[in-house]
Coordinates of C-alpha atoms and ligand atoms in Angstrom, one line a residue:
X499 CA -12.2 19.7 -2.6
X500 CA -9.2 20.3 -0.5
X501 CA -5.4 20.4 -2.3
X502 CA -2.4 19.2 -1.5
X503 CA 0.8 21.1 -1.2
X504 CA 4.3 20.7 -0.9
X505 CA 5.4 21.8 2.7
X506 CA 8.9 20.0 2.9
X507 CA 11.9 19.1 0.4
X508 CA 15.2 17.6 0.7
X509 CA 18.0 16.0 -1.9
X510 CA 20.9 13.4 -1.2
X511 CA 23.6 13.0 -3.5
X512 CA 26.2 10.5 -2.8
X513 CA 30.2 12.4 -2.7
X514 CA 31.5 10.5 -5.7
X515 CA 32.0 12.5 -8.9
X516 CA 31.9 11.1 -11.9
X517 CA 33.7 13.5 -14.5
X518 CA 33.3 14.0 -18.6
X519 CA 37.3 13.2 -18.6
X520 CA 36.8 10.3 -16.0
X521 CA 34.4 8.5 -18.9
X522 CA 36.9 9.7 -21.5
X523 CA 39.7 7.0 -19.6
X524 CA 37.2 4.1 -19.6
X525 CA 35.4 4.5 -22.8
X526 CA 35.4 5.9 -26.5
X527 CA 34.2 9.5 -26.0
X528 CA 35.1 12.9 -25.3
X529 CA 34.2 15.7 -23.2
X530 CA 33.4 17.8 -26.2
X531 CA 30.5 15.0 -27.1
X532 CA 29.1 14.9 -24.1
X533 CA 28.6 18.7 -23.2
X534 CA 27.2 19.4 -27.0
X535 CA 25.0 16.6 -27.0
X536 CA 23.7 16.6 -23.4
X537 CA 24.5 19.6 -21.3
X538 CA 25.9 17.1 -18.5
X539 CA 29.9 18.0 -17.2
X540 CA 29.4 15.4 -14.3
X541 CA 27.1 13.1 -12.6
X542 CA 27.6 11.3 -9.0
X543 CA 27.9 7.9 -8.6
X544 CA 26.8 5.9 -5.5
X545 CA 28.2 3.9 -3.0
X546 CA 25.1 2.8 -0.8
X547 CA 21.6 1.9 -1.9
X548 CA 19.0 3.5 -3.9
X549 CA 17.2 2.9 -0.2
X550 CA 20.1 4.8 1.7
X551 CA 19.9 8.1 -0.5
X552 CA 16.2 8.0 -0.3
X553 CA 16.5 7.8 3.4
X554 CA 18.5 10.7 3.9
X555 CA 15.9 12.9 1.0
X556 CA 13.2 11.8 3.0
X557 CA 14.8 12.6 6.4
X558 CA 15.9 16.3 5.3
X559 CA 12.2 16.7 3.6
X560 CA 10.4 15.8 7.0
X561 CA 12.5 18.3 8.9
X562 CA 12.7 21.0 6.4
X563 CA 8.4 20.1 7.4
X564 CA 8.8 19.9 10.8
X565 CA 7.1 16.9 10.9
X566 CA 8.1 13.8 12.9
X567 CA 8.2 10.3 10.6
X568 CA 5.1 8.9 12.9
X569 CA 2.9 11.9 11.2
X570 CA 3.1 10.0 7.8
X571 CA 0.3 8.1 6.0
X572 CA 1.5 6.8 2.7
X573 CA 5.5 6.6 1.9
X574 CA 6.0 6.4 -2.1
X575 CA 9.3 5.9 -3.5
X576 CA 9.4 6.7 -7.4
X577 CA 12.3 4.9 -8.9
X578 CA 13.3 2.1 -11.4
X579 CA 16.8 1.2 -9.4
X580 CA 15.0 -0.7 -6.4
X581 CA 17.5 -2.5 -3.9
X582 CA 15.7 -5.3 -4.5
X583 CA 12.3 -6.3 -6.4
X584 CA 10.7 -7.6 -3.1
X585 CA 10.7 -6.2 -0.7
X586 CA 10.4 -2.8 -2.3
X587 CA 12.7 -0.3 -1.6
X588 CA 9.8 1.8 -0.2
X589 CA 9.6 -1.2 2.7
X590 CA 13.6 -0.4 3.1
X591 CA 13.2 3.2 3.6
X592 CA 10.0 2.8 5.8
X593 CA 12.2 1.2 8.3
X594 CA 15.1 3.4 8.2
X595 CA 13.0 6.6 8.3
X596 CA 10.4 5.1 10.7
X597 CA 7.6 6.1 9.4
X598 CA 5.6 3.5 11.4
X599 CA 2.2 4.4 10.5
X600 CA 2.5 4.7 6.4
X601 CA 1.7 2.3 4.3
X602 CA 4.5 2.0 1.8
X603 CA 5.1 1.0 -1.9
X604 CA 7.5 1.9 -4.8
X605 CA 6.3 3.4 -8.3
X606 CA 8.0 2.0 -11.5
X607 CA 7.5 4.9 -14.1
X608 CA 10.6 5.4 -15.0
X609 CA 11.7 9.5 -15.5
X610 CA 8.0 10.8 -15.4
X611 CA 8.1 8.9 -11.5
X612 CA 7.8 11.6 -9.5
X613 CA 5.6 13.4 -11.3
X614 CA 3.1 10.0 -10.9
X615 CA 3.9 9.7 -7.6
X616 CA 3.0 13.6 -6.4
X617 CA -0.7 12.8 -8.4
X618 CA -0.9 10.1 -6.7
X619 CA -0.2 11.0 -3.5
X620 CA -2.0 14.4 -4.1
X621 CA -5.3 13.0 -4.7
X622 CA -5.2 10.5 -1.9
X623 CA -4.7 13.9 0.4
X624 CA -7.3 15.8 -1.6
X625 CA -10.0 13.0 -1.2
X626 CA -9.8 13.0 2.3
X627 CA -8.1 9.5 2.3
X628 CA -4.3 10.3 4.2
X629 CA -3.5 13.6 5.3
X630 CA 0.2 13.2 5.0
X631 CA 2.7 11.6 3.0
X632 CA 6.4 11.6 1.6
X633 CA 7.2 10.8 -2.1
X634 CA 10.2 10.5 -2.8
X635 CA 12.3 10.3 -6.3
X636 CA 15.4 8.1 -6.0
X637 CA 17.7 6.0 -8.5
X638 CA 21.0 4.3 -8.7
X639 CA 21.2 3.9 -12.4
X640 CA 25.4 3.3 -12.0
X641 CA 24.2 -0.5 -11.4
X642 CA 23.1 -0.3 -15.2
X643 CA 25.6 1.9 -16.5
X644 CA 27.5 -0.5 -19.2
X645 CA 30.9 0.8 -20.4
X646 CA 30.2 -1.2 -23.3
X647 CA 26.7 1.0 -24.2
X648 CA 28.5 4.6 -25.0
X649 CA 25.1 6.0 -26.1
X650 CA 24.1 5.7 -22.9
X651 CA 26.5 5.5 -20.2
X652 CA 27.3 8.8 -19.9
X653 CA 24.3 9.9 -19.8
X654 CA 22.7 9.0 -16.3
X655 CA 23.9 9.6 -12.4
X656 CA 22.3 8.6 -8.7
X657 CA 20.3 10.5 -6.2
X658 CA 17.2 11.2 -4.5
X659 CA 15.1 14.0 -3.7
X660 CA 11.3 13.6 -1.7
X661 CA 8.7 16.5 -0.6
X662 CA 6.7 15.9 2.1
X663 CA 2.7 16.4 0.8
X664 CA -0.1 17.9 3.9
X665 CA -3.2 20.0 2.6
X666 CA -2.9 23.4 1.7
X667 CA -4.2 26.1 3.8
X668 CA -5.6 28.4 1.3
X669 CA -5.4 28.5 -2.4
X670 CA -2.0 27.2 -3.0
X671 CA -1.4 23.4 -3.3
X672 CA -1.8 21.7 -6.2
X673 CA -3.8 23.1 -9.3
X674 CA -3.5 20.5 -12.0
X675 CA -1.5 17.5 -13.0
X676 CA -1.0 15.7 -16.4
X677 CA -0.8 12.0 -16.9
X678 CA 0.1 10.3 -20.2
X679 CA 1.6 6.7 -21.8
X680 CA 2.7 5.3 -24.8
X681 CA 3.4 2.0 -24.3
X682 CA 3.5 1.2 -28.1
X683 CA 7.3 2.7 -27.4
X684 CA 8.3 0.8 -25.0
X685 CA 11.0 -0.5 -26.2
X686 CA 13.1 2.9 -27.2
X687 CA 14.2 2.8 -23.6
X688 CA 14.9 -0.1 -21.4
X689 CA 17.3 -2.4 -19.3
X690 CA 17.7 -5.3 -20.9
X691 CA 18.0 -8.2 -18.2
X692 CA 16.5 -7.4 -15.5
X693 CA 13.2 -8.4 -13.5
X694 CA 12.0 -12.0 -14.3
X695 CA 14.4 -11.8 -18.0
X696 CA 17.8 -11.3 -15.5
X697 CA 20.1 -14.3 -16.1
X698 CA 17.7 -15.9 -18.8
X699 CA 20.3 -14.9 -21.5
X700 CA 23.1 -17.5 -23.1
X701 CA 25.5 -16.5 -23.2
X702 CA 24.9 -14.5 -20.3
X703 CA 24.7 -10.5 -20.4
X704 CA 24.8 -7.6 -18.0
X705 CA 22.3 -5.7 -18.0
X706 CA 22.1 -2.5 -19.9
X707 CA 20.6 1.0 -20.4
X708 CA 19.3 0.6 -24.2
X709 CA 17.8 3.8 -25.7
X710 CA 16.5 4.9 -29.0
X711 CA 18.0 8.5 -28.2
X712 CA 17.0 10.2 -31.4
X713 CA 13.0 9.1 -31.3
X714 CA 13.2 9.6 -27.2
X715 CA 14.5 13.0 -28.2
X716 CA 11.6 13.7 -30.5
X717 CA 8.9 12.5 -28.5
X718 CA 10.2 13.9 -25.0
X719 CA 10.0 17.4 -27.1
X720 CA 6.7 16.6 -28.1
X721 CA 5.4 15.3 -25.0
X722 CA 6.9 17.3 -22.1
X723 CA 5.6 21.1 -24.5
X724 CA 2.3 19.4 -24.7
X725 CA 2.3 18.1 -21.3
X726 CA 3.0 21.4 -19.4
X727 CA 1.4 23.2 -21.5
X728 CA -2.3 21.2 -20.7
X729 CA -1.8 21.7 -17.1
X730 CA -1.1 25.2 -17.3
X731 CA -4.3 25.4 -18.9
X732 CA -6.1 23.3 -16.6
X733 CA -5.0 25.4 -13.5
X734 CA -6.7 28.6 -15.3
X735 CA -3.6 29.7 -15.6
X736 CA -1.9 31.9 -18.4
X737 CA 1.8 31.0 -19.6
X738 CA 2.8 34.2 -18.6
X739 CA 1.0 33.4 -14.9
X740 CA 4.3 30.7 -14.9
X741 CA 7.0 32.0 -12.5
X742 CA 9.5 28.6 -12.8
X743 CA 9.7 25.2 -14.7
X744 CA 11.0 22.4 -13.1
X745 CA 11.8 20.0 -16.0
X746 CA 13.3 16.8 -15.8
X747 CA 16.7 16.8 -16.5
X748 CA 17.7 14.6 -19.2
X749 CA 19.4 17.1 -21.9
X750 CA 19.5 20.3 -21.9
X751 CA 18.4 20.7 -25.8
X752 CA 15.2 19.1 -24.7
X753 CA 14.5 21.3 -21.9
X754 CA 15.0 24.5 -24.0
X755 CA 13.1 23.4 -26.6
X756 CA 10.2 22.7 -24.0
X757 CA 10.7 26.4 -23.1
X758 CA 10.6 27.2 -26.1
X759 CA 7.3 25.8 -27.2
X760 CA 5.7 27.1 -23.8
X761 CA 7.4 30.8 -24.6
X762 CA 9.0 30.8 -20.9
X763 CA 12.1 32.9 -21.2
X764 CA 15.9 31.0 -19.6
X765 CA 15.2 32.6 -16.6
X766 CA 12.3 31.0 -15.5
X767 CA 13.4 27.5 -16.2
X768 CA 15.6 25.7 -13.8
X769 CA 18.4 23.5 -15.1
X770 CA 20.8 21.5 -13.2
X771 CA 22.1 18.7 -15.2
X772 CA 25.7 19.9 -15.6
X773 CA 25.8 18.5 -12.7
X774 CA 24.1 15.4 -11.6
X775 CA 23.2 14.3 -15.4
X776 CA 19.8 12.1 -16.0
X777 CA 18.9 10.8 -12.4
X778 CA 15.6 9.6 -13.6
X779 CA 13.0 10.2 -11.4
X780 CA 14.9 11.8 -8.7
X781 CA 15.9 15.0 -11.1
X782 CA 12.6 17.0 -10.6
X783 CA 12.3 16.6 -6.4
X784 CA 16.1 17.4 -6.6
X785 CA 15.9 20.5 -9.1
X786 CA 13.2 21.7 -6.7
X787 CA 15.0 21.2 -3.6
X788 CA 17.9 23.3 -5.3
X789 CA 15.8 26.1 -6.4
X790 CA 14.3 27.0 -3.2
X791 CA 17.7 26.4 -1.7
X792 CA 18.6 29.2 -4.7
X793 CA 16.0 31.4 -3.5
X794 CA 14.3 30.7 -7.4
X795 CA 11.1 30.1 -5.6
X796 CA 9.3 33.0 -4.3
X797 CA 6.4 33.1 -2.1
X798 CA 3.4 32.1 -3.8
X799 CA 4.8 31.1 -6.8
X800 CA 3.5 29.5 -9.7
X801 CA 5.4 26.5 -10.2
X802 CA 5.1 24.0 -13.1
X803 CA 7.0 20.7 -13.1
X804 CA 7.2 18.3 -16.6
X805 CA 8.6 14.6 -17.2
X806 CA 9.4 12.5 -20.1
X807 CA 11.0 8.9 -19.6
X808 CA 10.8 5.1 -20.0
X809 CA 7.2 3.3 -20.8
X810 CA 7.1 5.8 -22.8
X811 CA 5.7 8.2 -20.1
X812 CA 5.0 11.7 -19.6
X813 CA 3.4 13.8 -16.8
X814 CA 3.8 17.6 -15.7
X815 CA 2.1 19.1 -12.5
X816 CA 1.5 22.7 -11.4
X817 CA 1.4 23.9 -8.0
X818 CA 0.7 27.3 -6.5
X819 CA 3.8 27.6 -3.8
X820 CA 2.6 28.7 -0.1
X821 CA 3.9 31.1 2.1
X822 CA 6.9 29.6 3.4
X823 CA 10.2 29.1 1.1
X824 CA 12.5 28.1 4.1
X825 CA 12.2 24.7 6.0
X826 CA 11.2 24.5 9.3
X827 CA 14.5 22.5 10.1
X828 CA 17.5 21.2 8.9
X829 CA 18.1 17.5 9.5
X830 CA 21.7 16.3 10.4
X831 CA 21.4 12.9 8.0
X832 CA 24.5 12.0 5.8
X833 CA 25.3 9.1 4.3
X834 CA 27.8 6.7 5.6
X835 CA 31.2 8.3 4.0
X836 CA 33.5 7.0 1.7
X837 CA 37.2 7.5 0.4
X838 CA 36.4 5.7 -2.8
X839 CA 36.2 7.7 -6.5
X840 CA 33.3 7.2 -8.8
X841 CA 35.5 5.0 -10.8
X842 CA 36.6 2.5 -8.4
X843 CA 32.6 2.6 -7.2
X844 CA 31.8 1.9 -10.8
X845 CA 34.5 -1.3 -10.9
X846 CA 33.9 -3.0 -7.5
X847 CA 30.7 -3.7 -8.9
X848 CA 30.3 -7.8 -8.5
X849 CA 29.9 -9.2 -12.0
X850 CA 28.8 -12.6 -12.8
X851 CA 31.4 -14.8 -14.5
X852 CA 30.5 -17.6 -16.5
X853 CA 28.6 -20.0 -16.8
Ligands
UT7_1432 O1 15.2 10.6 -19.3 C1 14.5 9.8 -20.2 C2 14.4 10.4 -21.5 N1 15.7 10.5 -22.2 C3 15.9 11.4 -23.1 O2 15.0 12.2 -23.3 C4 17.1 11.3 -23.9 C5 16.8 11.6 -25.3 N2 17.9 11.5 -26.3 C6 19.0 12.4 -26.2 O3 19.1 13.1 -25.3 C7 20.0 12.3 -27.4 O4 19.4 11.5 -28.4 C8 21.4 11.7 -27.0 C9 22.1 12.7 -26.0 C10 21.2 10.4 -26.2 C11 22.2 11.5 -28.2 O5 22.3 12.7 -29.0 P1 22.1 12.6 -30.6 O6 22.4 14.0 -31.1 O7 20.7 12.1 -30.8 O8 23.2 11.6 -31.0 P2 23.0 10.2 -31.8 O9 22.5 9.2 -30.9 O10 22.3 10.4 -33.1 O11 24.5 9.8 -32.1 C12 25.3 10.6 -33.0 C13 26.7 10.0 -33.1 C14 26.7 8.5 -33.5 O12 27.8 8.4 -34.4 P3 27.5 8.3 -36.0 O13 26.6 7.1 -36.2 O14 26.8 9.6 -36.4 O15 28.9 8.2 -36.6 C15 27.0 7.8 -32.2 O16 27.7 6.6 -32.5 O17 27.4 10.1 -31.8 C16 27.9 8.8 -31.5 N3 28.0 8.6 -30.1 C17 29.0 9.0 -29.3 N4 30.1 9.6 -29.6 C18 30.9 9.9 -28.5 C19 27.0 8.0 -29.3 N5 27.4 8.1 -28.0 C20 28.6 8.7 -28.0 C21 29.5 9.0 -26.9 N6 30.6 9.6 -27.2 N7 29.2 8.8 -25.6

């Protein structure tokens, strides 16, 4: 059976920073909290759509390929911060990349996202089905982010990364991927009011991050060890065979304590999140990106990527890197720019007044 493999990557994150002390003017917390809780400094908020910033991933991940957009089969955008329910932001990127011959859909699992959405996309390449095909990982969580919700609010940021997926010449590609649900705890992370429940409340709410941190804390430890840990064994691989983690990035106690249970000493785990925070499903395609930007990906490589989020889900793949740790390209896309902070981005948000 033929493997899929990862030959192009590429991140977006919109300009806007949003700061520790920036939260600290709007809301009742501190820097100090933030960092010794989380790990996060800053996270960027966005000023286009969750479709824009997915457009641009996309566009630098089919260069850094050296494919053109009419090469691709299947366009899958992993997020839970779609521009709109229908059509799905997946049908709004398919235009703007123009990726006329890819059938194109979004994928709703929350943080693991990605992860789902590289199995998915892998074993449509491995059975012969496409040959080609961009996932990419995108949210724009600041159109949940409640001042009112503390526990949460700091916690999450925007962005996008995508790969571009072809078969792998050889025996790199990927080995093994891991797949799991609990949907008994679905409710220790949501967004209250949205979907088919937005407006349905009276008095009316806004919609809001809710999280359960503490029992999300102890079940993303659980899960995200046991996770990576069954796909490493699946490849045939050895932990020590592990030259990087890519975790998601949602706190930084969670992703050493993942290390821990898997034995991988700091320097083989990749963490980011001072600097972007949680950006759900886009985290591990941007981590990635950044890595082999970093030169933390080496040819060959045995690279193991692990999620925990929303449903509750969980997911971790591992893929032997090819030859080639450079793109092919480097696209010119940008977002349209901006002179606006993270703060007045945050409140020009429309609001719904009463009734
Ligand atoms: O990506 C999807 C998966 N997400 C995760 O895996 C996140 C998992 N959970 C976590 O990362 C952590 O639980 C948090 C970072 C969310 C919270 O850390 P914690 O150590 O579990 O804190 P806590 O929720 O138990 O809250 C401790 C205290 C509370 O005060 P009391 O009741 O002890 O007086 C909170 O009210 O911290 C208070 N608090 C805050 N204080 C200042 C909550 N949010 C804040 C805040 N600033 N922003």
């Amino acid at each position: 059976m033929r493997r899929a493999t990862i030959t192009g990557w590429g991140k977006c994150l919109p300009p806007a920073v949003l700061t520790n002390a920036d939260l600290e003017r709007v809301m009742d917390t501190t820097d100090d909290w933030i960092t010794s809780r989380s790990g996060i400094k800053e996270r960027r908020i966005s000023h286009v759509e969750a479709s824009d910033l997915a457009t641009v991933a996309a566009k630098r991940a089919l260069a850094a390929a050296g494919l053109e957009p009419d090469a691709i089969q299947l366009l899958l955008v992993c997020t839970c911060s779609p521009d709109r329910l229908i059509p799905s932001a997946a049908s709004f990127v398919h235009a703007k990349l123009g990726v006329v011959n890819a059938a194109a859909m979004d994928l709703n699992a929350a943080c693991t996202g990605f992860i789902y959405g590289l199995s998915l996309a892998g074993a449509m390449i491995s059975s012969g089905t496409i040959d080609r095909a961009v996932v990419v990982g995108v949210e724009k969580l600041s159109a949940f982010m409640n001042f009112e919700e503390r526990s949460t609010a700091v916690l999450f940021g925007d962005g996008a990364g995508a790969v571009v997926l072809e078969p792998a010449e050889g025996d790199d590609g990927i080995l093994a991927v891991d797949l799991g649900t609990d949907g008994n705890l679905a409710e220790l992370l949501t967004v209250t009011h949205t979907g088919t429940e937005y407006g349905r409340s009276y008095p009316y709410e806004e919609p809001a991050i809710l999280m359960e941190g503490r029992e999300v804390f102890r079940n993303a430890v659980v899960q995200m060890g046991a996770s990576a840990s069954n796909v490493v064994a699946e490849s045939g691989l050895e932990l020590d065979d592990v030259d990087i983690l890519i975790p998601h990035q949602a706190n930084v106690r969670i992703i050493d304590a993942t290390a821990k249970r898997m034995k991988l000493p700091p320097e083989k785990v990749y963490i980011n999140i001072a600097s972007y925070g949680n950006t759900s499903a886009a985290t591990i395609p941007i981590a990635l990106t950044e890595a082999l930007e970093d030169g933390r990906i080496r040819p060959g490589a045995n690279v193991v990527m692990v999620a925990f989020g929303g449903g509750l889900t969980w997911g971790a793949a591992a893929l032997r890197w090819g030859s080639r740790i450079e793109p092919v390209a480097v696209s010119d896309a940008a977002l349209a720019p901006t002179d606006m902070t993270a703060l007045e981005i945050l409140e020009a948000r429309p609001r719904r007044t009463e009734p």
